[in-house]
Amino acid sequence: MKVFIRTDASSATGLGHLRRCLSLAQALRQLGAEVRLGVGASDVDAAALAAAEGFAARTLAPVPGGGADDAARFCALWPAQRPDWVVVDHYGLDATWQRAVRQAWHCQVAAVDDLADRPLAVDALIDPNFVADSGHRARYAAVLEQAPAAWLCGPRFALLGPAYAAAKAFRLAPAVRSIGIFLGGTDPAGLSPVVLRACREVARFDGPVEIATSSGNPGLAALRAAVASDPGASLAVDLPDLAGFFARHDLQVGAGGGAAWERCCIGAPALTLCIAANQLAVIPALVALGATATATDNSALAIGTALAGLIASPQRRAELSRQGRALVDGRGAERVALALAARVPAGLGLRPATRADARLLWLWRNDPATRAVSRRGLEIAPGEHERWLADTLADPARVLAIGAVGARDVGVIRFDRLGDDAHEVSLYLDPALHGLGLGSALLQAGEAALIARNGRAEVRAEVLPGNPASRRLFAGAGYSTEDGLHFSKRLAAAAGLARAPVAPFAPTGRAAGEKSA
């Protein structure tokens, strides 16, 4: 899979767009994708920042006309290449740019957005902001020229770096021993010295204060001077990631950009300030959820007053921490990467299941989300599951395979021969990966493998009454049904299935006991 990304960074707009695109690029690379970036020329060397993360990046000269002209220059960066996806994270580029890129490369286009303020023509929409009642479709209805195939919306799709998925839970202390300040890589509003003053002069906090920033901050000299005049303050420049910074302070002050989701993931209690118009789409929702606090304005008085209230209330800090962690688990970039791969031919492959997969399948199968839509909804003991797997792998009437994107296992599919060429299909996913289109990709890969093995087959499926997602899955894959619970489809090699697996199924075995997961 090839993915090209278009984004920008500057001292005026900050590094947030670039940082979240690099997080997505890292997740894509983990799946085996080739990723390249095209970035606009500015006072920040975004191409060098991308190269430091190991990604090929090229710089576009400024284009007065924007839109189609920018798209033409972007496509000209790699004239002999054809990506499967183009991802654009840029508030100045709209449907004109997206249509031009799609026409030039015949690829799919995804947009990272949170404004919904301009026409969009995309196959996937990525918006990590929280919208009540899953209202992203209503929010974007007026600007979408076509309905995206993938809606990757909400905090579970926040594009965070790999350090956050493995981050340890934040340890709350009764007292605030230190404060961290991070207002974006370039601090475009120049607020860091103001916040430091608010800590000291208004909140009367006399403990350590650490400020994080980047060498691209145009106010770095003034910030160094402010820190030098405060014996209890320190400055961290160009940290490789901020996960450790957010975890080591009892209270954070930050902006409402991508770092707001990073602080939530860590569970760091925070005062979040609005330093750009697009952050108005983030901060009020987080405040309403109890996942962050904010100030009435960005003056030292307002910031210090809000900080004093948080310092005095360990109960409120504990609630901010709890609500933040409930929103974001740090796997958003992986989910987006997998969703893009699921919509690429052969993006998901199959391998035969083995005894070594026992624990993985057991964990997936025993998850409450999987058990809720299984014929047998009870938890299965490890020993019973291992016996089931051994029997299954030994029975030539049953085939069992693991679906994987690159080296990432994402789901399991099983076909039980019912007689002649009829088979019953059963499949389930890693419970953390629902809603990405992986079920459809797994089913298509399984069908193609069954045809490669048998030449033709009738596939049947049974769906429990409380499982609308599986009904949509089979109906969308061309299965017929009379009652909405029992589905069937006739497969034949002449049907020209679009998705080819890595190899036909290897013979496996029939289980004693559980019939369908």
Coordinates of C-alpha atoms in Angstrom, one line a residue:
M1 CA 0.0 0.0 0.0
K2 CA 1.2 3.5 -0.9
V3 CA 0.0 6.5 1.0
F4 CA 1.0 10.1 0.1
I5 CA 0.2 12.9 2.7
R6 CA -0.2 16.6 2.1
T7 CA 0.2 18.9 5.1
D8 CA 1.9 22.1 6.3
A9 CA 3.6 23.5 9.3
S10 CA 4.8 27.1 10.2
S11 CA 5.5 29.3 13.2
A12 CA 2.1 30.9 12.6
T13 CA -0.1 27.8 12.4
G14 CA 2.1 25.5 14.5
L15 CA 3.2 21.9 14.1
G16 CA 0.0 20.2 15.0
H17 CA -1.1 19.2 11.4
L18 CA 2.4 17.8 10.7
R19 CA 2.6 16.0 14.0
R20 CA -0.7 14.2 13.6
C21 CA 0.2 13.3 10.0
L22 CA 3.5 11.8 11.2
S23 CA 1.7 9.8 13.8
L24 CA -0.5 8.4 11.1
A25 CA 2.5 7.8 8.9
Q26 CA 4.2 5.8 11.7
A27 CA 1.1 3.6 12.1
L28 CA 0.9 3.1 8.3
R29 CA 4.6 2.1 8.2
Q30 CA 4.0 -0.5 11.0
L31 CA 1.5 -2.1 8.6
G32 CA 4.1 -2.2 5.8
A33 CA 2.8 0.8 3.9
E34 CA 5.1 3.1 1.9
V35 CA 4.4 6.7 3.0
R36 CA 5.6 10.0 1.5
L37 CA 4.8 13.5 2.5
G38 CA 4.5 16.8 0.5
V39 CA 4.7 19.9 2.6
G40 CA 4.5 23.6 1.9
A41 CA 7.5 25.9 2.1
S42 CA 7.5 28.0 5.2
D43 CA 9.7 29.3 8.1
V44 CA 9.6 25.8 9.5
D45 CA 11.5 23.0 7.7
A46 CA 8.7 20.5 7.8
A47 CA 10.4 18.2 5.3
A48 CA 13.4 17.9 7.7
L49 CA 11.1 17.1 10.6
A50 CA 9.5 14.4 8.6
A51 CA 12.9 13.1 7.4
A52 CA 14.0 12.9 11.1
E53 CA 11.1 10.4 11.6
G54 CA 12.4 8.4 8.6
F55 CA 9.9 9.5 6.0
A56 CA 10.6 10.7 2.5
A57 CA 9.3 14.3 2.2
R58 CA 9.4 17.0 -0.4
T59 CA 8.6 20.7 -0.2
L60 CA 6.1 22.5 -2.5
A61 CA 6.8 26.0 -3.5
P62 CA 3.9 28.4 -2.6
V63 CA 1.1 28.5 -5.1
P64 CA -0.9 31.8 -5.3
G65 CA -4.0 30.1 -6.8
G66 CA -4.1 27.2 -4.4
G67 CA -6.7 24.4 -5.1
A68 CA -6.0 22.7 -8.4
D69 CA -2.6 24.4 -8.8
D70 CA -1.4 23.0 -5.5
A71 CA -2.8 19.6 -6.4
A72 CA -0.9 19.7 -9.7
R73 CA 2.4 20.5 -8.0
F74 CA 1.8 17.9 -5.4
C75 CA 1.2 15.2 -8.0
A76 CA 4.3 16.4 -9.9
L77 CA 6.4 15.5 -6.8
W78 CA 6.1 11.8 -7.8
P79 CA 5.0 11.7 -11.4
A80 CA 5.8 8.0 -11.9
Q81 CA 4.0 6.8 -8.7
R82 CA 0.4 5.9 -8.1
P83 CA -0.7 5.9 -4.4
D84 CA -3.6 3.9 -3.1
W85 CA -4.6 6.7 -0.8
V86 CA -3.8 10.4 -0.5
V87 CA -4.4 12.0 2.9
V88 CA -4.7 15.8 3.2
D89 CA -4.5 17.7 6.4
H90 CA -4.8 21.3 5.4
Y91 CA -7.5 23.9 6.2
G92 CA -6.8 25.8 2.9
L93 CA -7.4 22.9 0.6
D94 CA -10.9 21.7 -0.3
A95 CA -12.9 19.6 -2.8
T96 CA -11.2 21.3 -5.8
W97 CA -7.9 19.9 -4.6
Q98 CA -9.3 16.5 -3.7
R99 CA -11.0 16.0 -7.0
A100 CA -7.9 17.0 -8.9
V101 CA -5.7 14.6 -7.0
R102 CA -8.3 11.7 -7.4
Q103 CA -8.5 12.4 -11.2
A104 CA -4.7 12.5 -11.6
W105 CA -3.9 9.4 -9.7
H106 CA -7.2 7.4 -9.7
C107 CA -6.7 7.0 -5.9
Q108 CA -8.8 7.3 -2.8
V109 CA -8.6 10.5 -0.8
A110 CA -8.9 11.0 2.9
A111 CA -9.1 14.4 4.7
V112 CA -8.2 15.1 8.3
D113 CA -10.5 18.0 9.4
D114 CA -12.3 19.5 12.3
L115 CA -13.8 22.6 10.9
A116 CA -16.5 21.5 8.4
D117 CA -16.2 24.9 6.9
R118 CA -15.5 24.2 3.2
P119 CA -16.5 21.8 0.4
L120 CA -15.0 18.3 0.8
A121 CA -15.0 15.4 -1.7
V122 CA -13.4 12.5 0.2
D123 CA -13.6 8.7 0.5
A124 CA -12.7 8.9 4.2
L125 CA -13.2 11.6 6.8
I126 CA -10.9 11.7 9.8
D127 CA -12.1 14.0 12.6
P128 CA -11.1 13.1 16.2
N129 CA -13.2 15.7 17.9
F130 CA -16.0 14.7 20.2
V131 CA -19.5 15.5 18.8
A132 CA -22.5 14.6 21.0
D133 CA -24.7 11.7 19.7
S134 CA -22.2 10.8 17.1
G135 CA -23.3 13.8 15.1
H136 CA -20.4 14.1 12.6
R137 CA -22.7 13.2 9.7
A138 CA -25.0 16.1 10.5
R139 CA -22.1 18.4 11.1
Y140 CA -20.5 17.7 7.7
A141 CA -23.8 17.2 5.7
A142 CA -23.7 20.7 4.2
V143 CA -20.1 20.5 2.9
L144 CA -19.7 17.0 1.7
E145 CA -20.0 16.5 -2.1
Q146 CA -20.2 12.7 -1.6
A147 CA -20.8 10.4 1.4
P148 CA -17.4 9.1 2.6
A149 CA -17.1 5.3 2.6
A150 CA -15.3 5.6 6.0
W151 CA -16.3 7.9 8.8
L152 CA -13.3 7.8 11.2
C153 CA -14.6 10.3 13.7
G154 CA -14.5 10.8 17.4
P155 CA -11.7 10.6 20.0
R156 CA -11.0 6.9 19.3
F157 CA -9.5 8.1 16.0
A158 CA -7.2 10.7 17.6
L159 CA -3.9 10.6 15.7
L160 CA -1.4 10.1 18.5
G161 CA 2.2 8.7 18.3
P162 CA 3.0 5.1 19.2
A163 CA 4.3 6.1 22.7
Y164 CA 0.7 6.8 23.8
A165 CA -0.8 3.4 23.1
A166 CA 1.7 1.8 25.6
A167 CA 1.7 4.7 28.1
K168 CA 1.2 3.9 31.8
A169 CA -1.7 5.2 33.6
F170 CA -1.2 8.6 35.2
R171 CA -0.6 8.5 39.0
L172 CA -2.5 11.2 40.7
A173 CA -1.0 12.9 43.7
P174 CA -3.0 14.7 46.5
A175 CA -0.9 17.8 46.0
V176 CA 0.3 19.5 42.9
R177 CA 4.1 19.2 43.1
S178 CA 5.0 20.4 39.7
I179 CA 3.3 22.0 36.6
G180 CA 4.0 21.4 32.9
I181 CA 3.3 23.9 30.2
F182 CA 3.1 23.1 26.5
L183 CA 1.3 25.5 24.2
G184 CA 2.2 23.9 20.8
G185 CA 5.5 23.4 19.1
T186 CA 5.7 27.0 18.0
D187 CA 3.5 28.6 20.7
P188 CA 1.9 30.9 18.0
A189 CA 0.2 33.1 20.6
G190 CA 3.3 33.5 22.7
L191 CA 1.5 32.5 25.8
S192 CA 4.1 30.4 27.6
P193 CA 5.7 33.4 29.5
V194 CA 2.1 34.6 30.4
V195 CA 1.3 31.2 31.9
L196 CA 4.5 31.1 33.8
R197 CA 3.7 34.5 35.3
A198 CA 0.1 33.3 36.1
C199 CA 1.5 30.3 38.0
R200 CA 3.7 32.5 40.2
E201 CA 1.9 35.8 40.6
V202 CA -1.7 34.8 40.5
A203 CA -1.9 31.1 41.5
R204 CA 1.0 31.6 44.0
F205 CA 2.5 28.2 43.0
D206 CA 6.1 28.0 44.1
G207 CA 7.0 24.5 42.9
P208 CA 8.9 23.4 39.8
V209 CA 7.4 24.5 36.4
E210 CA 8.7 22.9 33.2
I211 CA 7.9 24.4 29.8
A212 CA 8.1 22.3 26.6
T213 CA 8.5 23.9 23.2
S214 CA 10.4 23.4 19.9
S215 CA 13.3 25.1 18.2
G216 CA 10.8 26.4 15.7
N217 CA 9.2 28.7 18.3
P218 CA 9.8 32.3 17.1
G219 CA 9.6 33.5 20.7
L220 CA 12.2 31.1 22.0
A221 CA 14.7 33.7 23.0
A222 CA 12.1 35.6 25.1
L223 CA 11.0 32.3 26.6
R224 CA 14.6 31.4 27.5
A225 CA 14.9 34.8 29.2
A226 CA 11.7 34.3 31.2
V227 CA 12.8 30.8 32.4
A228 CA 16.2 32.1 33.3
S229 CA 14.7 34.7 35.6
D230 CA 12.7 32.0 37.5
P231 CA 14.9 29.6 39.6
G232 CA 12.1 27.1 39.7
A233 CA 11.4 27.0 36.0
S234 CA 13.0 24.8 33.3
L235 CA 12.8 24.6 29.6
A236 CA 12.7 21.4 27.4
V237 CA 13.2 22.0 23.7
D238 CA 12.5 19.4 20.9
L239 CA 11.4 16.5 23.0
P240 CA 11.0 13.4 20.8
D241 CA 7.6 12.9 22.2
L242 CA 5.6 14.5 25.1
A243 CA 4.2 11.3 26.7
G244 CA 6.8 11.4 29.5
F245 CA 6.4 15.2 29.9
F246 CA 2.7 14.9 30.4
A247 CA 3.1 12.0 32.8
R248 CA 5.7 13.6 35.1
H249 CA 3.7 16.7 36.2
D250 CA 0.7 16.8 38.5
L251 CA -1.0 19.5 36.4
Q252 CA -0.7 20.6 32.8
V253 CA -1.4 23.8 31.0
G254 CA -1.8 23.4 27.2
A255 CA -3.6 24.4 24.0
G256 CA -6.6 22.8 22.5
G257 CA -4.9 21.2 19.5
G258 CA -3.7 17.6 19.1
A259 CA -1.9 17.7 22.4
A260 CA -5.2 17.9 24.2
W261 CA -5.9 14.3 23.1
E262 CA -2.4 13.3 24.2
R263 CA -3.0 14.7 27.7
C264 CA -6.4 12.9 27.8
C265 CA -4.7 9.6 26.8
I266 CA -2.1 10.0 29.6
G267 CA -4.8 11.1 32.1
A268 CA -2.9 14.3 32.9
P269 CA -5.3 16.8 34.5
A270 CA -5.1 20.0 32.4
L271 CA -6.1 23.6 32.0
T272 CA -6.7 23.9 28.2
L273 CA -6.4 27.3 26.6
C274 CA -7.8 28.3 23.2
I275 CA -5.1 29.8 21.0
A276 CA -6.6 29.2 17.5
A277 CA -10.1 29.4 16.1
N278 CA -10.3 25.7 15.2
Q279 CA -9.7 24.8 18.9
L280 CA -13.2 26.0 19.6
A281 CA -14.3 22.7 18.1
V282 CA -12.4 20.9 20.8
I283 CA -12.3 22.7 24.1
P284 CA -16.0 23.2 24.9
A285 CA -16.8 19.6 24.2
L286 CA -14.0 18.4 26.5
V287 CA -15.1 20.8 29.2
A288 CA -18.7 19.6 29.0
L289 CA -17.4 16.0 29.3
G290 CA -15.4 16.9 32.4
A291 CA -12.2 15.9 30.6
T292 CA -10.5 19.3 30.9
A293 CA -10.8 22.7 32.5
T294 CA -10.4 26.1 30.8
A295 CA -10.0 29.7 31.6
T296 CA -12.4 32.6 30.8
D297 CA -9.7 34.2 28.7
N298 CA -5.9 34.1 28.1
S299 CA -4.9 36.8 30.5
A300 CA -2.5 36.0 33.4
L301 CA -5.3 36.8 35.8
A302 CA -7.8 34.4 34.3
I303 CA -5.3 31.6 33.8
G304 CA -3.9 31.9 37.3
T305 CA -7.4 32.0 38.9
A306 CA -8.3 28.8 37.1
L307 CA -5.0 27.2 38.1
A308 CA -5.5 28.1 41.7
G309 CA -8.9 26.3 41.7
L310 CA -7.4 23.1 40.2
I311 CA -4.4 23.2 42.6
A312 CA -6.8 23.4 45.6
S313 CA -9.0 20.5 44.4
P314 CA -7.5 17.0 44.1
Q315 CA -11.0 15.7 43.6
R316 CA -11.5 17.8 40.5
R317 CA -8.1 16.8 39.1
A318 CA -8.9 13.2 39.7
E319 CA -12.2 13.6 37.7
L320 CA -10.4 15.3 34.8
S321 CA -7.9 12.5 34.7
R322 CA -10.5 9.8 34.7
Q323 CA -12.7 11.4 32.1
G324 CA -9.8 12.1 29.8
R325 CA -8.5 8.5 29.9
A326 CA -12.0 7.2 29.2
L327 CA -12.1 9.2 25.9
V328 CA -8.7 8.3 24.3
D329 CA -6.8 5.0 24.3
G330 CA -3.9 6.0 22.1
R331 CA -4.7 3.6 19.3
G332 CA -6.4 6.1 16.9
A333 CA -3.6 6.3 14.4
E334 CA -3.5 2.5 14.2
R335 CA -7.3 2.4 13.6
V336 CA -7.1 5.0 10.8
A337 CA -4.3 3.1 9.2
L338 CA -6.1 -0.2 9.3
A339 CA -9.3 1.4 8.0
L340 CA -7.4 2.8 5.0
A341 CA -5.8 -0.6 4.4
A342 CA -9.1 -2.4 4.5
R343 CA -10.2 -0.4 1.5
V344 CA -7.2 -1.4 -0.7
P345 CA -7.3 -4.5 -2.8
A346 CA -5.3 -7.3 -1.0
G347 CA -4.8 -4.9 1.9
L348 CA -5.9 -7.7 4.2
G349 CA -4.4 -11.2 3.8
L350 CA -5.0 -14.5 5.4
R351 CA -2.8 -17.1 7.1
P352 CA -3.8 -20.5 8.5
A353 CA -4.4 -20.5 12.2
T354 CA -2.1 -22.5 14.4
R355 CA -1.9 -23.6 18.0
A356 CA 0.3 -20.6 18.7
D357 CA -2.8 -18.4 18.1
A358 CA -4.7 -19.9 21.1
R359 CA -4.3 -17.1 23.5
L360 CA -5.0 -14.4 20.9
L361 CA -8.2 -16.1 19.7
W362 CA -9.3 -16.8 23.3
L363 CA -9.0 -13.1 24.3
W364 CA -10.9 -12.0 21.2
R365 CA -13.6 -14.6 21.7
N366 CA -14.1 -13.9 25.4
D367 CA -14.5 -10.2 25.0
P368 CA -18.0 -9.1 26.0
A369 CA -18.5 -7.5 22.6
T370 CA -17.8 -10.8 20.8
R371 CA -19.8 -12.9 23.3
A372 CA -22.8 -10.6 22.9
V373 CA -23.3 -11.7 19.3
S374 CA -22.2 -15.3 19.6
R375 CA -24.4 -18.4 19.8
R376 CA -22.7 -19.3 23.0
G377 CA -22.5 -16.2 25.0
L378 CA -20.7 -17.6 28.1
E379 CA -17.0 -17.1 28.8
I380 CA -14.9 -20.0 27.7
A381 CA -12.2 -21.4 30.0
P382 CA -8.6 -21.4 28.5
G383 CA -8.4 -25.2 28.7
E384 CA -11.7 -25.7 26.9
H385 CA -10.6 -23.2 24.2
E386 CA -7.3 -25.0 23.6
R387 CA -9.1 -28.3 23.2
W388 CA -11.5 -26.7 20.8
L389 CA -8.7 -25.2 18.7
A390 CA -6.8 -28.5 18.6
D391 CA -9.9 -30.3 17.4
T392 CA -10.6 -27.6 14.8
L393 CA -7.1 -27.7 13.4
A394 CA -7.3 -31.5 13.1
D395 CA -10.6 -31.7 11.2
P396 CA -10.4 -31.5 7.3
A397 CA -14.1 -30.4 7.2
R398 CA -13.3 -27.1 8.8
V399 CA -10.9 -24.3 7.9
L400 CA -9.7 -21.6 10.2
A401 CA -7.6 -18.6 9.2
I402 CA -6.3 -15.3 10.8
G403 CA -6.8 -12.1 8.9
A404 CA -3.8 -9.8 9.0
V405 CA -2.9 -6.4 7.7
G406 CA 0.9 -6.5 7.3
A407 CA 2.1 -8.1 10.5
R408 CA -1.0 -7.0 12.5
D409 CA -3.5 -9.7 13.2
V410 CA -7.0 -8.2 13.1
G411 CA -9.6 -11.0 13.0
V412 CA -10.4 -14.7 12.5
I413 CA -12.7 -16.4 10.0
R414 CA -13.9 -20.0 9.9
F415 CA -15.7 -22.1 7.3
D416 CA -17.5 -25.3 8.4
R417 CA -18.4 -27.7 5.6
L418 CA -22.1 -28.6 5.9
G419 CA -22.2 -31.1 3.0
D420 CA -21.4 -31.1 -0.7
D421 CA -20.1 -27.5 -1.5
A422 CA -22.1 -25.8 1.3
H423 CA -20.2 -24.0 4.1
E424 CA -21.1 -22.0 7.1
V425 CA -19.0 -18.9 7.8
S426 CA -18.2 -17.4 11.2
L427 CA -15.9 -14.5 11.8
Y428 CA -15.0 -12.0 14.5
L429 CA -12.5 -9.2 14.9
D430 CA -10.1 -7.8 17.5
P431 CA -12.8 -6.0 19.6
A432 CA -10.7 -2.8 19.6
L433 CA -11.0 -2.7 15.8
H434 CA -14.8 -2.6 15.2
G435 CA -16.2 0.0 12.8
L436 CA -13.1 0.1 10.4
G437 CA -14.4 -1.9 7.5
L438 CA -12.2 -4.9 8.5
G439 CA -15.1 -7.3 8.7
S440 CA -15.9 -6.7 5.1
A441 CA -12.3 -7.1 4.0
L442 CA -12.0 -10.3 6.1
L443 CA -15.1 -11.8 4.6
Q444 CA -14.0 -11.0 1.0
A445 CA -10.5 -12.5 1.7
G446 CA -12.2 -15.6 3.1
E447 CA -14.5 -16.0 0.1
A448 CA -11.6 -15.7 -2.3
A449 CA -9.6 -18.3 -0.3
L450 CA -12.5 -20.7 -0.4
I451 CA -12.9 -20.3 -4.1
A452 CA -9.1 -20.9 -4.6
R453 CA -9.5 -24.1 -2.5
N454 CA -12.8 -25.5 -3.8
G455 CA -13.5 -23.8 -7.2
R456 CA -17.1 -23.1 -6.1
A457 CA -19.1 -22.9 -2.9
E458 CA -22.3 -21.9 -1.3
V459 CA -21.7 -19.9 1.9
R460 CA -24.3 -19.6 4.6
A461 CA -24.3 -17.4 7.7
E462 CA -26.6 -17.1 10.7
V463 CA -26.9 -13.8 12.5
L464 CA -28.4 -13.4 16.0
P465 CA -31.4 -11.0 16.3
G466 CA -29.4 -8.3 18.2
N467 CA -26.6 -8.0 15.7
P468 CA -27.4 -5.3 13.1
A469 CA -23.7 -4.9 12.2
S470 CA -23.4 -8.4 10.9
R471 CA -26.7 -8.1 9.0
R472 CA -25.2 -5.0 7.3
L473 CA -22.0 -6.9 6.6
F474 CA -23.6 -9.8 4.8
A475 CA -26.2 -7.8 3.0
G476 CA -23.4 -5.4 1.8
A477 CA -21.4 -8.4 0.6
G478 CA -24.2 -9.6 -1.7
Y479 CA -25.7 -12.3 0.6
S480 CA -29.4 -12.9 0.2
T481 CA -31.8 -13.4 3.1
E482 CA -35.5 -13.9 3.6
D483 CA -35.7 -13.3 7.4
G484 CA -32.7 -11.0 8.1
L485 CA -31.1 -13.8 10.2
H486 CA -30.1 -16.5 7.7
F487 CA -28.0 -15.4 4.8
S488 CA -26.6 -17.3 1.8
K489 CA -24.4 -16.6 -1.2
R490 CA -23.2 -18.7 -4.2
L491 CA -19.5 -18.3 -5.0
A492 CA -17.8 -19.3 -8.2
A493 CA -14.4 -18.6 -9.7
A494 CA -16.0 -16.9 -12.6
A495 CA -17.4 -14.3 -10.3
G496 CA -14.0 -12.6 -10.3
L497 CA -13.7 -11.8 -6.6
A498 CA -11.7 -8.6 -6.3
R499 CA -9.6 -9.5 -3.2
A500 CA -7.0 -12.3 -3.5
P501 CA -5.5 -13.8 -0.3
V502 CA -1.9 -14.8 0.1
A503 CA -2.8 -18.4 -0.5
P504 CA -5.7 -20.8 -0.4
F505 CA -6.8 -22.1 2.9
A506 CA -4.8 -24.9 4.3
P507 CA -6.9 -27.8 5.5
T508 CA -7.8 -27.5 9.2
G509 CA -10.2 -29.4 11.5
R510 CA -13.7 -29.6 12.9
A511 CA -14.4 -28.7 16.5
A512 CA -16.2 -30.6 19.1
G513 CA -18.4 -28.3 21.1
E514 CA -18.8 -24.8 19.9
K515 CA -20.2 -24.5 16.4
S516 CA -20.1 -20.9 15.6
A517 CA -18.3 -18.0 17.2

